[in-house]
Amino acid sequence: MSKNLAIDGEICENVSTIQAYDIDKDEYVSFVDTSDGTATANDLVENKIAYVDGKRLVGTGAGIGGYHITLTAESGSITQEQYDKLQNDPSSYIVMRIGDNVKELDFAIKSATGVLEFTKVYDQTSFKCTINADLSYSCSEILLEAVVNKTQSLSVGSTEEQYPSAKSVYNYVDAMITAVLNTEV
């Protein structure tokens, strides 16, 4: 939007931006007319800042991709407002940030009892976050079976990567045989 401004007694028509010299920064800075702004806080992504009609505006909306929250612990609780926004937005998601591990989990299902589940599979691990109607949550990860690591035999050469842990099964069986052989009758 532009305005007619009087500067040093002269009328300047259709001014939308003014540049002025900032002596502290030793540079020119621009001032823009924001009076035609119509955005609301909900139109902006949460915590993003804009200026509308000359006023500072902090975003409260979900933005593209749906409403989301960030969880930084394996369990805890969220606010009622967060729960309501998550359950009412089918494109909502969870950012699970535990240590250096950051995963985005997609909205999966809402149960009849109000439990919200968010899941996603990364590589051979399924990540899941369950948010209960009482606002408590818990996050977990499950190592999925990798077909390439499936084994049908056990030996001293079995590895921890084999599924299920063939090495653990072999060690248990070996220990049992040793125990039986070393038992006096």
CSV table of C-alpha atoms in Angstrom, one decimal:
chain,number,residue,atom,x,y,z
A,1,MET,CA,0.0,0.0,0.0
A,2,SER,CA,1.2,3.5,-0.6
A,3,LYS,CA,0.4,6.9,0.9
A,4,ASN,CA,0.9,10.5,0.1
A,5,LEU,CA,3.4,12.0,2.6
A,6,ALA,CA,4.5,15.5,3.4
A,7,ILE,CA,8.3,15.5,3.7
A,8,ASP,CA,10.0,18.9,4.4
A,9,GLY,CA,6.8,20.6,3.3
A,10,GLU,CA,6.6,18.9,0.0
A,11,ILE,CA,3.9,16.3,-0.9
A,12,CYS,CA,5.4,12.9,-2.0
A,13,GLU,CA,2.7,10.8,-3.7
A,14,ASN,CA,2.3,7.0,-3.5
A,15,VAL,CA,5.1,6.3,-1.0
A,16,SER,CA,5.3,2.7,0.1
A,17,THR,CA,8.9,2.5,1.4
A,18,ILE,CA,11.1,5.1,3.1
A,19,GLN,CA,14.9,4.7,3.5
A,20,ALA,CA,16.7,6.4,6.3
A,21,TYR,CA,20.3,6.4,7.3
A,22,ASP,CA,21.0,4.5,10.6
A,23,ILE,CA,24.1,6.2,12.2
A,24,ASP,CA,24.5,3.3,14.7
A,25,LYS,CA,24.7,0.7,11.9
A,26,ASP,CA,26.3,3.0,9.4
A,27,GLU,CA,23.9,1.9,6.7
A,28,TYR,CA,20.6,2.7,5.1
A,29,VAL,CA,17.5,0.9,6.5
A,30,SER,CA,14.1,0.6,4.9
A,31,PHE,CA,10.7,1.2,6.5
A,32,VAL,CA,7.7,-0.3,4.7
A,33,ASP,CA,4.1,0.7,5.0
A,34,THR,CA,2.3,-2.3,6.5
A,35,SER,CA,-1.2,-0.7,6.9
A,36,ASP,CA,-2.7,-3.0,4.3
A,37,GLY,CA,-1.7,-6.2,6.2
A,38,THR,CA,-4.6,-8.6,6.8
A,39,ALA,CA,-2.8,-11.7,8.2
A,40,THR,CA,-3.7,-13.0,11.7
A,41,ALA,CA,-1.5,-14.9,14.1
A,42,ASN,CA,-3.2,-18.2,13.0
A,43,ASP,CA,-2.2,-17.5,9.4
A,44,LEU,CA,1.5,-17.7,10.3
A,45,VAL,CA,3.5,-20.8,11.2
A,46,GLU,CA,3.9,-21.1,15.0
A,47,ASN,CA,6.6,-18.7,16.4
A,48,LYS,CA,7.3,-17.0,13.1
A,49,ILE,CA,7.2,-13.2,13.2
A,50,ALA,CA,5.6,-10.8,10.8
A,51,TYR,CA,4.5,-7.2,10.9
A,52,VAL,CA,0.9,-6.3,10.1
A,53,ASP,CA,-0.6,-2.8,10.1
A,54,GLY,CA,2.6,-1.6,11.9
A,55,LYS,CA,2.3,-4.2,14.7
A,56,ARG,CA,4.5,-7.2,15.5
A,57,LEU,CA,2.7,-10.5,15.0
A,58,VAL,CA,3.8,-13.9,16.3
A,59,GLY,CA,2.4,-16.9,14.5
A,60,THR,CA,0.3,-19.5,16.2
A,61,GLY,CA,-0.8,-21.5,13.2
A,62,ALA,CA,0.2,-24.9,12.0
A,63,GLY,CA,1.5,-23.8,8.6
A,64,ILE,CA,2.1,-26.2,5.8
A,65,GLY,CA,2.2,-29.9,6.8
A,66,GLY,CA,-0.2,-29.7,9.7
A,67,TYR,CA,0.0,-28.8,13.4
A,68,HIS,CA,2.9,-30.4,15.2
A,69,ILE,CA,4.7,-30.4,18.6
A,70,THR,CA,8.2,-31.4,19.6
A,71,LEU,CA,8.7,-34.0,22.3
A,72,THR,CA,12.1,-34.1,23.9
A,73,ALA,CA,11.7,-37.1,26.3
A,74,GLU,CA,10.5,-40.7,26.0
A,75,SER,CA,7.6,-39.9,28.3
A,76,GLY,CA,5.8,-36.9,29.8
A,77,SER,CA,2.7,-34.8,29.3
A,78,ILE,CA,1.4,-32.2,26.9
A,79,THR,CA,-1.2,-29.4,27.3
A,80,GLN,CA,-4.9,-29.8,26.5
A,81,GLU,CA,-4.5,-27.2,23.7
A,82,GLN,CA,-1.8,-29.3,22.1
A,83,TYR,CA,-3.9,-32.5,22.4
A,84,ASP,CA,-7.0,-30.8,20.9
A,85,LYS,CA,-5.0,-29.4,17.9
A,86,LEU,CA,-3.3,-32.7,17.3
A,87,GLN,CA,-6.5,-34.7,17.3
A,88,ASN,CA,-8.4,-32.2,15.2
A,89,ASP,CA,-5.8,-31.9,12.4
A,90,PRO,CA,-5.5,-35.1,10.3
A,91,SER,CA,-2.2,-33.8,8.9
A,92,SER,CA,-0.7,-33.2,12.3
A,93,TYR,CA,2.6,-34.8,13.3
A,94,ILE,CA,5.0,-35.2,16.1
A,95,VAL,CA,8.7,-34.3,16.1
A,96,MET,CA,10.4,-36.7,18.4
A,97,ARG,CA,13.7,-35.1,19.5
A,98,ILE,CA,15.5,-37.4,22.0
A,99,GLY,CA,19.2,-36.7,22.2
A,100,ASP,CA,20.6,-36.5,18.7
A,101,ASN,CA,17.8,-38.6,17.4
A,102,VAL,CA,15.2,-36.5,15.5
A,103,LYS,CA,12.2,-38.2,13.8
A,104,GLU,CA,9.0,-36.9,12.4
A,105,LEU,CA,6.1,-39.2,13.2
A,106,ASP,CA,2.8,-39.1,11.2
A,107,PHE,CA,-0.7,-39.1,12.7
A,108,ALA,CA,-1.8,-42.7,12.5
A,109,ILE,CA,-5.0,-43.3,14.5
A,110,LYS,CA,-7.3,-42.0,17.2
A,111,SER,CA,-8.9,-44.8,19.3
A,112,ALA,CA,-12.4,-44.7,20.7
A,113,THR,CA,-10.9,-43.9,24.1
A,114,GLY,CA,-9.1,-40.8,22.7
A,115,VAL,CA,-5.6,-42.3,22.4
A,116,LEU,CA,-3.7,-40.7,19.6
A,117,GLU,CA,-0.9,-42.7,17.9
A,118,PHE,CA,1.8,-41.3,15.7
A,119,THR,CA,4.2,-43.6,13.8
A,120,LYS,CA,6.8,-43.8,11.1
A,121,VAL,CA,9.3,-46.4,10.0
A,122,TYR,CA,12.9,-45.4,9.4
A,123,ASP,CA,15.2,-48.0,8.0
A,124,GLN,CA,14.5,-51.1,10.1
A,125,THR,CA,13.1,-49.3,13.1
A,126,SER,CA,9.5,-48.4,13.8
A,127,PHE,CA,9.0,-45.3,15.9
A,128,LYS,CA,5.8,-44.8,17.8
A,129,CYS,CA,4.4,-42.1,20.1
A,130,THR,CA,1.2,-42.6,22.0
A,131,ILE,CA,-0.7,-39.7,23.5
A,132,ASN,CA,-3.4,-40.6,26.0
A,133,ALA,CA,-6.6,-38.7,26.7
A,134,ASP,CA,-5.2,-37.8,30.2
A,135,LEU,CA,-2.4,-35.8,28.2
A,136,SER,CA,0.4,-38.2,29.1
A,137,TYR,CA,2.6,-39.6,26.3
A,138,SER,CA,5.2,-42.3,25.7
A,139,CYS,CA,7.5,-42.8,22.8
A,140,SER,CA,9.2,-46.0,21.8
A,141,GLU,CA,11.1,-47.7,19.0
A,142,ILE,CA,10.9,-51.2,17.8
A,143,LEU,CA,13.5,-52.9,15.7
A,144,LEU,CA,11.8,-54.6,12.8
A,145,GLU,CA,12.7,-57.9,11.3
A,146,ALA,CA,15.0,-57.5,8.4
A,147,VAL,CA,14.4,-60.4,5.9
A,148,VAL,CA,18.0,-60.2,4.8
A,149,ASN,CA,19.1,-60.9,8.4
A,150,LYS,CA,16.8,-63.8,8.9
A,151,THR,CA,18.6,-67.1,9.7
A,152,GLN,CA,17.5,-70.7,9.8
A,153,SER,CA,20.5,-72.2,11.3
A,154,LEU,CA,22.6,-71.6,14.5
A,155,SER,CA,26.3,-72.0,14.7
A,156,VAL,CA,29.3,-70.6,16.4
A,157,GLY,CA,29.5,-68.1,13.5
A,158,SER,CA,26.0,-66.7,14.2
A,159,THR,CA,25.9,-62.9,14.6
A,160,GLU,CA,24.0,-60.3,16.6
A,161,GLU,CA,22.5,-58.9,13.4
A,162,GLN,CA,20.7,-62.1,12.6
A,163,TYR,CA,17.0,-62.1,13.4
A,164,PRO,CA,16.1,-63.1,16.0
A,165,SER,CA,19.5,-62.8,17.6
A,166,ALA,CA,20.8,-66.1,16.5
A,167,LYS,CA,24.0,-65.5,18.5
A,168,SER,CA,21.9,-65.3,21.8
A,169,VAL,CA,20.0,-68.5,21.0
A,170,TYR,CA,23.3,-70.3,20.1
A,171,ASN,CA,24.9,-69.1,23.3
A,172,TYR,CA,22.0,-70.2,25.4
A,173,VAL,CA,21.8,-73.7,23.8
A,174,ASP,CA,25.6,-74.1,24.1
A,175,ALA,CA,25.5,-73.1,27.7
A,176,MET,CA,22.7,-75.6,28.4
A,177,ILE,CA,24.6,-78.4,26.7
A,178,THR,CA,27.7,-77.6,28.6
A,179,ALA,CA,25.7,-77.6,31.9
A,180,VAL,CA,24.2,-81.0,31.1
A,181,LEU,CA,27.5,-82.5,30.1
A,182,ASN,CA,29.2,-81.2,33.3
A,183,THR,CA,26.4,-82.5,35.6
A,184,GLU,CA,27.2,-85.6,37.5
A,185,VAL,CA,24.7,-88.4,37.4
